[in-house]
Rosetta silent file (secondary structure, phi, psi, omega in degrees, C-alpha in Angstrom):
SEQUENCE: XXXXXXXXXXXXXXXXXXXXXXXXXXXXXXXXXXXXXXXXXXXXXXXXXXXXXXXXXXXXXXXXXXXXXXXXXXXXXXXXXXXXXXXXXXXXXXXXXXXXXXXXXXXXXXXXXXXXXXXXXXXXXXXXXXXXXXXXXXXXXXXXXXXXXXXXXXXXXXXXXXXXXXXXXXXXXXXXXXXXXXXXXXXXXXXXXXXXXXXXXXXXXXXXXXXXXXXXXXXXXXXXXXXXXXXXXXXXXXXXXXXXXXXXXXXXXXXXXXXXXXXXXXXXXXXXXXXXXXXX
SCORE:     score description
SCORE:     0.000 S_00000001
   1 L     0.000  170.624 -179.835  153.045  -82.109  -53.504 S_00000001
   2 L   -86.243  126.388 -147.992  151.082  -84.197  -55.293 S_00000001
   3 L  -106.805   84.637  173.768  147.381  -82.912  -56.401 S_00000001
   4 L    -8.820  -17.413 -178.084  144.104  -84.553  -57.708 S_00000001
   5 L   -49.846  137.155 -171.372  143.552  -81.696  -60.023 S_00000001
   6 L  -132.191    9.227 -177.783  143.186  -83.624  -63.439 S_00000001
   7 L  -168.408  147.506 -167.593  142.343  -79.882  -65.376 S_00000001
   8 L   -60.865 -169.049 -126.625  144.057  -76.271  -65.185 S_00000001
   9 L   171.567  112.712  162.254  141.811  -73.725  -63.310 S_00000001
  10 L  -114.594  150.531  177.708  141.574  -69.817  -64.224 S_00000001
  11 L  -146.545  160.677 -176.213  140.445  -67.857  -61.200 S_00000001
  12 L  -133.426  104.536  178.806  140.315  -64.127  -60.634 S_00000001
  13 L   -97.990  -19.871 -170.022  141.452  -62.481  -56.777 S_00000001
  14 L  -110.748 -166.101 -173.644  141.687  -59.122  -57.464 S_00000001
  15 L  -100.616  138.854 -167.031  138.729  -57.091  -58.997 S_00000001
  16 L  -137.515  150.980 -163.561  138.988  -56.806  -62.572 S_00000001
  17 L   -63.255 -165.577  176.884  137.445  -54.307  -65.485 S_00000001
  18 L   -61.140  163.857 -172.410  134.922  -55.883  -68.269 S_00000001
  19 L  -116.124  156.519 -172.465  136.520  -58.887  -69.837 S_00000001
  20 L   -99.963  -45.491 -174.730  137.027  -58.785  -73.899 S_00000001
  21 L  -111.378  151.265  162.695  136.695  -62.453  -73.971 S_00000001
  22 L   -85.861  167.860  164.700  134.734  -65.267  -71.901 S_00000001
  23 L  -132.831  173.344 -178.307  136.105  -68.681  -70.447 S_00000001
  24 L  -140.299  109.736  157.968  134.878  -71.971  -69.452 S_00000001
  25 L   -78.326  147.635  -12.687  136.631  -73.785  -66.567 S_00000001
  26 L   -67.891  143.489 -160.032  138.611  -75.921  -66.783 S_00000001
  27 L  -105.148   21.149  172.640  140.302  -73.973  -69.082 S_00000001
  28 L  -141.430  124.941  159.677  142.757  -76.980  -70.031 S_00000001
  29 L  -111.449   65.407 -177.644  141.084  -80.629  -70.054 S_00000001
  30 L  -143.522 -177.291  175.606  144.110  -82.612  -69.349 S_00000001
  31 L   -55.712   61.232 -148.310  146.440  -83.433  -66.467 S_00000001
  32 L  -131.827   72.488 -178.502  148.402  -80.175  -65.316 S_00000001
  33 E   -75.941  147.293 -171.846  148.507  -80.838  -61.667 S_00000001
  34 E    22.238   57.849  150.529  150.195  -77.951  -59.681 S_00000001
  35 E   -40.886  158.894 -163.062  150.919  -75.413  -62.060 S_00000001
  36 E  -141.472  170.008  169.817  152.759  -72.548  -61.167 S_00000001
  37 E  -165.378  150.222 -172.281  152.312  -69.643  -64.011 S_00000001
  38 E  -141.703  134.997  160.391  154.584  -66.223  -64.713 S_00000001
  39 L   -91.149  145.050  165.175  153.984  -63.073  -67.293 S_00000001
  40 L  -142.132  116.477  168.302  157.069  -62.035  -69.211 S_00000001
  41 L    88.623 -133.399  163.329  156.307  -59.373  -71.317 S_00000001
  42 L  -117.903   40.459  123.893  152.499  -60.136  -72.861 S_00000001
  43 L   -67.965   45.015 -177.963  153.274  -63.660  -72.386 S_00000001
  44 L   -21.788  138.257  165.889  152.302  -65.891  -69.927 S_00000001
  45 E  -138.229  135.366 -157.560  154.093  -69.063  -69.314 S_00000001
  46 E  -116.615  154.754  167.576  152.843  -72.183  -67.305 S_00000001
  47 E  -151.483  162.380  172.524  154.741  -75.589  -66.000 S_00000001
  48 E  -116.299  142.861  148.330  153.298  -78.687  -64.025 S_00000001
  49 E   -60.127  133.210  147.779  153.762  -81.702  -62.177 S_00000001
  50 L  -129.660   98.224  173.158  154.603  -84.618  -64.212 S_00000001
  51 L   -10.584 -113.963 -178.260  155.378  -87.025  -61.834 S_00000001
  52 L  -102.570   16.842 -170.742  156.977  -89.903  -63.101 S_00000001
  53 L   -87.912  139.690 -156.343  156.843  -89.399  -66.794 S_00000001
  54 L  -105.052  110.182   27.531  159.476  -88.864  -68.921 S_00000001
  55 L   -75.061  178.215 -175.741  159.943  -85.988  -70.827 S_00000001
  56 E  -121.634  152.050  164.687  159.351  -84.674  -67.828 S_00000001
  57 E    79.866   94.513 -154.997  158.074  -80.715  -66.724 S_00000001
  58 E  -104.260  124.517  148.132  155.354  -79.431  -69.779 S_00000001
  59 E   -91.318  108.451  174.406  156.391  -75.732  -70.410 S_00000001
  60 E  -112.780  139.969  172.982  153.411  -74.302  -71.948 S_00000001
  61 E   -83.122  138.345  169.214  152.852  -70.559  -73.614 S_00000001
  62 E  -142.016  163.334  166.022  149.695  -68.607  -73.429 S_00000001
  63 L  -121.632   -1.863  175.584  148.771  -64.769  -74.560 S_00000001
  64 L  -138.395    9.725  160.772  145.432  -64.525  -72.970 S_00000001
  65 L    85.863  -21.038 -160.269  145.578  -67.247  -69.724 S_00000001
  66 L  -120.946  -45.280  170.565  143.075  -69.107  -71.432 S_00000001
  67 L   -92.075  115.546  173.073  144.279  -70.891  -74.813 S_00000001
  68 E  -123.485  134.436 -163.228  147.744  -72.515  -74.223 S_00000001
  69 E  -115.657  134.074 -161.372  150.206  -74.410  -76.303 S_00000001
  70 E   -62.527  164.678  158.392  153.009  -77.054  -75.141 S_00000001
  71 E  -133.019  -27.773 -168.733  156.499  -75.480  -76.536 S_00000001
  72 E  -156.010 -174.840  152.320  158.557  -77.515  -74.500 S_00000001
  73 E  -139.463 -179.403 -146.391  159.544  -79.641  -71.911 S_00000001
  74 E  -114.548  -22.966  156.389  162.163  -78.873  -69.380 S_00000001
  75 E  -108.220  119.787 -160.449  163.507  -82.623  -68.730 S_00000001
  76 L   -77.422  -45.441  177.797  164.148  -84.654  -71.713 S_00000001
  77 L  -160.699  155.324  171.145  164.385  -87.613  -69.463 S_00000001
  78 L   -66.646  101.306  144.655  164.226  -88.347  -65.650 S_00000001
  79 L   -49.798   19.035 -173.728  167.885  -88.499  -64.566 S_00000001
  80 L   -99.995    1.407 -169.067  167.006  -89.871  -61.274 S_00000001
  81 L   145.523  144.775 -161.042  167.613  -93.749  -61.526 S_00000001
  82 L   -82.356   -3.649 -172.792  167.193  -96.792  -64.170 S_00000001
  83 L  -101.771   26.292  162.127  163.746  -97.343  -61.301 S_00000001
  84 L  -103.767  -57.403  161.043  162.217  -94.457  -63.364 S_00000001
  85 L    -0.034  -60.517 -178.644  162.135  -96.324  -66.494 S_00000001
  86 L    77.524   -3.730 -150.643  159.515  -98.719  -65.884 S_00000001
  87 L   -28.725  118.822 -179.167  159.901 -101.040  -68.174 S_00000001
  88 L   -98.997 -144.571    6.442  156.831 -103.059  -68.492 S_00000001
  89 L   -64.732  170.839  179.374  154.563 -104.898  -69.084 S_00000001
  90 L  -137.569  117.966 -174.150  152.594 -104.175  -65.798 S_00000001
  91 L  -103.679  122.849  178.272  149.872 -106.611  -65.328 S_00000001
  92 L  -102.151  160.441  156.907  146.815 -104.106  -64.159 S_00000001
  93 L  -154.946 -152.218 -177.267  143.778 -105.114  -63.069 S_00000001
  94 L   -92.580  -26.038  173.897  140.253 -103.350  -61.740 S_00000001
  95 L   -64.478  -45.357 -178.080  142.115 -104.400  -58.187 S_00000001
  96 L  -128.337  113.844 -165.904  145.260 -103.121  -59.141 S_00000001
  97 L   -92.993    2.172 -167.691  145.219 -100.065  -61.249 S_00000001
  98 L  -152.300  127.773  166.004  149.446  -98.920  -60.920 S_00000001
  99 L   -54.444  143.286  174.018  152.361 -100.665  -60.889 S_00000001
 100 L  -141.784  153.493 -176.777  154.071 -101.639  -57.645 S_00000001
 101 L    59.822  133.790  158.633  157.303 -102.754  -55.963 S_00000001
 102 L    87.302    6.610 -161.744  160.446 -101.976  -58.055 S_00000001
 103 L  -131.097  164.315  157.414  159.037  -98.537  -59.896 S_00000001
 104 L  -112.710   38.356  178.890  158.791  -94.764  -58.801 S_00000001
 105 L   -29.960  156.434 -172.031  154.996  -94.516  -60.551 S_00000001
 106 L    22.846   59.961  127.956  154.185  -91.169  -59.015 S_00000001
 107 L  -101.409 -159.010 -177.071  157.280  -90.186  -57.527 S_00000001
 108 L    85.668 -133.766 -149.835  159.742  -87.613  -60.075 S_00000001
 109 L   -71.016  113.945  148.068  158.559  -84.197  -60.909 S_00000001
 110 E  -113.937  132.695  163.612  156.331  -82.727  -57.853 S_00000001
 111 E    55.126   53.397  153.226  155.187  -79.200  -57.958 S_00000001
 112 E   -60.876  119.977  174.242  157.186  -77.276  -59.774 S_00000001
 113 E   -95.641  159.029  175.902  157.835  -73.491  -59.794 S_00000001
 114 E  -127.948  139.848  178.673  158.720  -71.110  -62.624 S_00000001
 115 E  -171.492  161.538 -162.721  160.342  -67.660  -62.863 S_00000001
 116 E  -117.578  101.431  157.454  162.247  -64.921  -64.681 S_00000001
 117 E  -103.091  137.864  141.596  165.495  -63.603  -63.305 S_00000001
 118 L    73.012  -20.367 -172.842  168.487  -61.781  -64.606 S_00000001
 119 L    92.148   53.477  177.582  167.263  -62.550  -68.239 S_00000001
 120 E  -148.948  160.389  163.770  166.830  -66.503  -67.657 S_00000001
 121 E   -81.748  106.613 -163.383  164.117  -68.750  -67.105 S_00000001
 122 E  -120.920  143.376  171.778  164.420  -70.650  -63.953 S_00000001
 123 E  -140.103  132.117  159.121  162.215  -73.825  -62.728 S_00000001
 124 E   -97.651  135.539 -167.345  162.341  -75.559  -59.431 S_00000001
 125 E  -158.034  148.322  175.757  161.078  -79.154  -58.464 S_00000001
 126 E  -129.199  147.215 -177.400  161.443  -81.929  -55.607 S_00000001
 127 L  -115.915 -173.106 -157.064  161.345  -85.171  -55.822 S_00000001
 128 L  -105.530  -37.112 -151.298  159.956  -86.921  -53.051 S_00000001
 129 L  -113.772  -25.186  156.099  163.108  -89.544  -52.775 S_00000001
 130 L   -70.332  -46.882 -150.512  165.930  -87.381  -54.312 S_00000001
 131 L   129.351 -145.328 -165.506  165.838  -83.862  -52.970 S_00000001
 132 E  -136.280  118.898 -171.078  165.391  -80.475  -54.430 S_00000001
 133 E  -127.342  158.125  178.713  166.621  -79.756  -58.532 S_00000001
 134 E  -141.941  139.115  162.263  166.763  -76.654  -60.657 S_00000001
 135 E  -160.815  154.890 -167.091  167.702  -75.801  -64.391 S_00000001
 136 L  -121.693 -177.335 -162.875  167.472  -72.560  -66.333 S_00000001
 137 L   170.457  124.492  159.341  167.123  -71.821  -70.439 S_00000001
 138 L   -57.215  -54.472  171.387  167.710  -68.265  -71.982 S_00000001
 139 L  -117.169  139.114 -170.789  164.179  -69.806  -73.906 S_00000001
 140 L   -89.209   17.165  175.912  161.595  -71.289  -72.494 S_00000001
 141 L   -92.679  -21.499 -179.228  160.777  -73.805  -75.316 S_00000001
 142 L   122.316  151.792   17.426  164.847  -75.322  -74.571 S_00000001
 143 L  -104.929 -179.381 -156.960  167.042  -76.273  -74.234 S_00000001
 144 L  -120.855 -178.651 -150.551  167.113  -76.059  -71.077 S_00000001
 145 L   -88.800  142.202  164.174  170.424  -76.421  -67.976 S_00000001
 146 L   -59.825  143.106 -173.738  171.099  -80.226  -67.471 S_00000001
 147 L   -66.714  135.179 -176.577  169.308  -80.556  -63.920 S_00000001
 148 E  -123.680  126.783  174.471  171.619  -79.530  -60.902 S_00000001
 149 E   -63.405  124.846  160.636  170.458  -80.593  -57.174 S_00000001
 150 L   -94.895    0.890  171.307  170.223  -77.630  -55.210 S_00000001
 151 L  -173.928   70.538  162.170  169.657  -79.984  -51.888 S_00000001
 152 L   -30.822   48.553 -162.384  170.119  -83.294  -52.156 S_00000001
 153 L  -130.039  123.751  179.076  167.835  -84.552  -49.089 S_00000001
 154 L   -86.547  172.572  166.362  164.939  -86.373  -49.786 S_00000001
 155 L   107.853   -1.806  179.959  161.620  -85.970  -48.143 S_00000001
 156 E  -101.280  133.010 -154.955  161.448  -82.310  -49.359 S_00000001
 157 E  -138.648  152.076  162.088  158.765  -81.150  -51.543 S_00000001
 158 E    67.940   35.814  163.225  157.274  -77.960  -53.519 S_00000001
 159 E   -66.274  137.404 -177.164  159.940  -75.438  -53.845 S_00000001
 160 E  -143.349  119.039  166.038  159.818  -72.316  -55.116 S_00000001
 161 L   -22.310  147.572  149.168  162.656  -69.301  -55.736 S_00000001
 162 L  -164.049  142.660  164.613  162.685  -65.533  -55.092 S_00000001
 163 E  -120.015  126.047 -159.902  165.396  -63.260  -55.587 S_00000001
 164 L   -89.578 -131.216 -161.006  164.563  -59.934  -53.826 S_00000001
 165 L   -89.132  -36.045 -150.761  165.268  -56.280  -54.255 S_00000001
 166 L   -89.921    2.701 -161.992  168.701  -56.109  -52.766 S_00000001
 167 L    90.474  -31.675  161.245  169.903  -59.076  -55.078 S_00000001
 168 L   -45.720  144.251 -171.622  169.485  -61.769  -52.405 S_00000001
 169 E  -104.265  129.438  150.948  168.036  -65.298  -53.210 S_00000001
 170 E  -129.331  159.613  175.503  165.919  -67.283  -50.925 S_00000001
 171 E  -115.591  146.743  140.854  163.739  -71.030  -51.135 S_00000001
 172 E  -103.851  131.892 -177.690  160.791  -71.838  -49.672 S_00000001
 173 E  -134.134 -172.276 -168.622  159.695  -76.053  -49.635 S_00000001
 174 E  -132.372  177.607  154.797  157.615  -77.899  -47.857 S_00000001
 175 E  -142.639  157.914 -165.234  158.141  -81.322  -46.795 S_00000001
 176 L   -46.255  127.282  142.288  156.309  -84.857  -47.984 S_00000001
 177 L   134.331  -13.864 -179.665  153.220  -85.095  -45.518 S_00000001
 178 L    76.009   91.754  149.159  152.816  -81.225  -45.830 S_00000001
 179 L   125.506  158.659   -2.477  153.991  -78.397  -44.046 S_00000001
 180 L   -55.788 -146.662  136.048  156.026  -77.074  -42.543 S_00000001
 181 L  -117.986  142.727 -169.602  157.032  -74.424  -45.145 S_00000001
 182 E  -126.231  152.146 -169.439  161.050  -73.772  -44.231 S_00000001
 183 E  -115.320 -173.575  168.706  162.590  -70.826  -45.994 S_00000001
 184 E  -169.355  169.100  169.118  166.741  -70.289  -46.683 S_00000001
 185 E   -71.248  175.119  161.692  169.206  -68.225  -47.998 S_00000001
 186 L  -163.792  151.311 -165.549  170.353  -69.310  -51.076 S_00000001
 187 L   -75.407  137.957  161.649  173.349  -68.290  -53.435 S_00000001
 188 L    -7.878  -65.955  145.741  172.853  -65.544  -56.040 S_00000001
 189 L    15.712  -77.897 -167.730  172.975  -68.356  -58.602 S_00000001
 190 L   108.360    0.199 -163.894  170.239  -70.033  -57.650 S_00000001
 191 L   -98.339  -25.520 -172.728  172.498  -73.302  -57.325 S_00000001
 192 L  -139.979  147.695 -163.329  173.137  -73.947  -53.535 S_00000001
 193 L   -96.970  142.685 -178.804  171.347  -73.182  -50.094 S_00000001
 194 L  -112.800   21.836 -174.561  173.513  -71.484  -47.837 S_00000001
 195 L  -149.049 -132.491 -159.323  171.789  -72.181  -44.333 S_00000001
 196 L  -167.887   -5.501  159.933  170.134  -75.324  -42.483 S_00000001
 197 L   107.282  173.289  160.534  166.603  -73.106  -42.921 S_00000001
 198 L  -127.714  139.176  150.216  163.743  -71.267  -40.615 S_00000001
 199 E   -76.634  142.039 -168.888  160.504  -72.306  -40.100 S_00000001
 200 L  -137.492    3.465  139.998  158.512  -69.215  -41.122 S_00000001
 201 L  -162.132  123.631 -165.664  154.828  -71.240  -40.877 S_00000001
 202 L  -129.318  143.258  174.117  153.633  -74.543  -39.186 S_00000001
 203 L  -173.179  101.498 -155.767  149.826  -74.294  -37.652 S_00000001
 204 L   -92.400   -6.341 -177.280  148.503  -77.625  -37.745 S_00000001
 205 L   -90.437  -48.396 -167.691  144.908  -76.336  -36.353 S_00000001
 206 L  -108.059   24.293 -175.475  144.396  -72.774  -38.726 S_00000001
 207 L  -150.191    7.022 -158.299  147.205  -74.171  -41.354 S_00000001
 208 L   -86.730 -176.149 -153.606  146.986  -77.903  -41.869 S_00000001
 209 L    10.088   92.446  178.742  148.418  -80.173  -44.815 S_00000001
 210 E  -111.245  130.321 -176.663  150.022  -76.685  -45.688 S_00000001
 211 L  -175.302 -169.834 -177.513  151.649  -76.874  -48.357 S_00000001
 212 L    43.746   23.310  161.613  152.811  -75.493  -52.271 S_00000001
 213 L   -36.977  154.985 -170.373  154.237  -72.286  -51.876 S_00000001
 214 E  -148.151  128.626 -158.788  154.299  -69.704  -54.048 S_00000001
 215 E  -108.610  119.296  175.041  156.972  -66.563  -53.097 S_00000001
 216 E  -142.242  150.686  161.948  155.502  -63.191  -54.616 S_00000001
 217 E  -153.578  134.256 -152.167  156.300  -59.252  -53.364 S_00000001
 218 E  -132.666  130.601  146.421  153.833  -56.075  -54.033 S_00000001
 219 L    57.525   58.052 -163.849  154.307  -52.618  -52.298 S_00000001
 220 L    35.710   13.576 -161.285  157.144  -53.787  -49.941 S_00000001
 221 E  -110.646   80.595  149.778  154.730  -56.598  -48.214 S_00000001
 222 E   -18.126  126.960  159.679  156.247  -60.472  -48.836 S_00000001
 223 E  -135.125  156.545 -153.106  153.341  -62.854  -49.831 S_00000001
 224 E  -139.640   97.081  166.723  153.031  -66.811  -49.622 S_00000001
 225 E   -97.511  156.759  165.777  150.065  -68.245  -51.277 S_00000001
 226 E  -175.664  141.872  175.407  149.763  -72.131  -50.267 S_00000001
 227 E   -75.461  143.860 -173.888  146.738  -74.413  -50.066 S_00000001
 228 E  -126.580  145.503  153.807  145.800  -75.816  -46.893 S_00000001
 229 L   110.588  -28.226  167.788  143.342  -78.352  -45.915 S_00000001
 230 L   101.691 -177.092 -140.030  144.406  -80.898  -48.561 S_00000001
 231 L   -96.313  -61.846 -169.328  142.973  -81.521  -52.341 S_00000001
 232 L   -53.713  -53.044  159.825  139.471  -82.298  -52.291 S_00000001
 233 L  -159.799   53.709 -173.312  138.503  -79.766  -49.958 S_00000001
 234 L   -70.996  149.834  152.507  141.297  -77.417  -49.119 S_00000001
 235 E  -130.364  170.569 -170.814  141.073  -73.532  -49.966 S_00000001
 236 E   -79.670  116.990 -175.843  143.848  -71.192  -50.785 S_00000001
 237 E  -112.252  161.752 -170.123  145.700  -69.134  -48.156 S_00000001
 238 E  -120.515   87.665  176.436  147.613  -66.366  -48.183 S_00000001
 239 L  -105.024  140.807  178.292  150.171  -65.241  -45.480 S_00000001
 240 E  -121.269  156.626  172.081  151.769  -61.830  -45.573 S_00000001
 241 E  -170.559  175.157 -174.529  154.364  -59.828  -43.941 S_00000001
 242 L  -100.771   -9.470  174.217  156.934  -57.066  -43.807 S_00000001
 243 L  -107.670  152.867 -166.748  160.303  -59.118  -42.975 S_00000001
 244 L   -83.211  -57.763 -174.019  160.766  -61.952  -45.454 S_00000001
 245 L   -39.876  -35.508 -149.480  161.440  -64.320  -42.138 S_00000001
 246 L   131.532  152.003   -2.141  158.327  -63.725  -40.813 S_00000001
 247 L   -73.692  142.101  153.326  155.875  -63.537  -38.780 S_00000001
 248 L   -53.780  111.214  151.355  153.311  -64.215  -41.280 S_00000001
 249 E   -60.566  141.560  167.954  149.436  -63.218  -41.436 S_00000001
 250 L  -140.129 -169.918 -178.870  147.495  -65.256  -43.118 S_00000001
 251 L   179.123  171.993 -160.511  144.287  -65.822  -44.304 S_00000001
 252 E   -90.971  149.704  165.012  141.563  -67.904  -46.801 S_00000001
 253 E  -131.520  -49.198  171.499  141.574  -66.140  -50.348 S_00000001
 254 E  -133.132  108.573  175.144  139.906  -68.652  -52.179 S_00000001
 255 E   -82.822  126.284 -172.204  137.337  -71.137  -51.197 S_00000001
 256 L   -26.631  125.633  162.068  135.997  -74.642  -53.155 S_00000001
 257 L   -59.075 -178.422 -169.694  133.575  -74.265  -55.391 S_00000001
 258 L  -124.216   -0.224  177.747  130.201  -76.703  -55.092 S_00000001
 259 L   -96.324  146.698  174.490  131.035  -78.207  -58.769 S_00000001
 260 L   -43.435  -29.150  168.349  132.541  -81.607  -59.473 S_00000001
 261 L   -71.776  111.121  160.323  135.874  -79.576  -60.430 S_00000001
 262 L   -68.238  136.734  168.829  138.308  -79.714  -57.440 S_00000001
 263 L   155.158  170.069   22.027  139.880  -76.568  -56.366 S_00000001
 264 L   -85.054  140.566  176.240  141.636  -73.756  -55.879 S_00000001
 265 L  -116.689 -136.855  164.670  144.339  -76.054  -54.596 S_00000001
 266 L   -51.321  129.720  154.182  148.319  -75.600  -56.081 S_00000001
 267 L   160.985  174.569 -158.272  148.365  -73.479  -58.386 S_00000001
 268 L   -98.029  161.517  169.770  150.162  -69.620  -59.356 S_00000001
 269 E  -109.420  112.187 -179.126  149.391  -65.969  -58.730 S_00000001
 270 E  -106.365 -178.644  178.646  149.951  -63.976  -62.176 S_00000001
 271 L  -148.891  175.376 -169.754  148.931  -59.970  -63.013 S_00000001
 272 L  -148.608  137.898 -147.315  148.354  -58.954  -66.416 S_00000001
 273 L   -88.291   71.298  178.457  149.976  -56.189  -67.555 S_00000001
 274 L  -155.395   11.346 -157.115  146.963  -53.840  -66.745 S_00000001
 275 L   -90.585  163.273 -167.871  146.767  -55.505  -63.423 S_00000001
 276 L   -95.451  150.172 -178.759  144.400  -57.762  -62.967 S_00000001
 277 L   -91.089  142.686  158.398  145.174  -60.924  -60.514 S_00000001
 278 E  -131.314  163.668 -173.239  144.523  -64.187  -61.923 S_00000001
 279 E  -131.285  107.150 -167.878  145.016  -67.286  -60.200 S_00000001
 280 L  -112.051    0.000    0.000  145.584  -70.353  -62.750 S_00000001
């Protein structure tokens, strides 16, 4: 979904040796709202929402988590409708700061996930008013798979892949307004869902505006991080379990800072290949 964050975030969950280098958060100062981030190799690679801007979906490279460089993007152009365009002019004013009626300003790219199967790149994204899209690239600078809806339903938001040990594929989304998180089967591919879904966590008192999954699995134990609580002053939860359905535990992993920087909201779980957890 869509996130106030206006500058990446490095964070650290597990306990980690001496550091060779320092940081400064934000460790990006530009817009890279609900990054997702994956190691391949000694690489790291990061993507974002970009909403309604065309190209759309910033693939960026890093080798340390901390300096990162655009290589690509993963949409060329929005392929959703001639009401992504925009054409202006748009007469702004200090009352009206965005265009309205006739535009999707902030609709397009929400929340996007990234991952490495099979020897491909894969990224997943919802649109608020389309549905749920995918496209893959052998490299992640491009080009990349013309986009193919993998659920064509709007109102569904923040999907993210896993394919598990046995070869099986499943999605987890959300939907606009946040939460529930519904999981599915999904074909080997990666191109089509092959069930009508489970809810596997809705808890609108210890869970609310739940939302941004992120599908990870260590030591046979299924994990879910997603931010709860909403942007401003949400912290990062964690549910775990031993059947991928469910039931989940969960719990707080990371709580707001007391600085003018919002977070941890959306955002990825990476290791390093010595590893250490980072949280970007």
């Amino acid at each position: 979904m869509r996130s106030a964050l206006t500058a990446a975030l490095l964070l650290t969950i597990a306990p980690a040796a001496a550091q060779q280098a320092t940081y400064t958060n934000p460790i990006i100062y530009a817009d890279y709202s609900d990054p997702d981030v994956i190691r391949v190799g000694s690489d790291y690679y990061m993507v974002a929402s970009s909403f309604h801007l065309s190209p759309g979906i910033p693939v960026l490279k890093s080798r340390d988590l901390v300096h990162w460089s655009i290589i690509g993007h993963v949409l060329p152009k929005l392929p959703f409708g001639p009401l992504y365009d925009m054409p202006g002019p748009h007469m702004l004013t200090d009352k009206i700061s965005k265009p309205i009626g006739g535009t999707k300003y902030a609709s397009g790219v929400w929340a996007p996930s990234i991952r490495h199967h099979d020897g491909k790149f894969w990224v997943y994204w919802a649109t608020p008013d389309e549905g749920v899209f995918m496209a893959t690239a052998t490299d992640p600078a491009g080009p990349w798979s013309e986009a193919l809806a993998v659920e064509a339903t709007a109102g569904l938001e923040d999907p993210c892949p896993f394919w598990d040990d046995d070869g099986k594929a499943w999605l987890v989304h959300g939907k606009v307004g946040a939460g529930p998180l519904i999981l599915h089967r999904m074909s080997p591919d990666g191109t089509r869902l092959l069930d009508e879904g489970v809810v596997i966590a809705e808890d609108k008192e210890r869970l609310p505006v739940l939302e941004g999954p992120k599908f990870y699995k260590r030591d046979g134990w299924y994990y879910i991080f997603a931010p709860i609580g909403g942007v401003g002053t949400g912290p990062q939860a964690v549910g775990r379990a031993k059947d991928i359905r469910g039931p989940y535990e969960w719990r707080n992993v990371l709580e707001p800072g007391t600085t003018p920087i919002q977070g941890p909201h959306q955002g990825g779980y990476v290791e390093t290949p010595s590893g250490q957890g980072w949280f970007a």
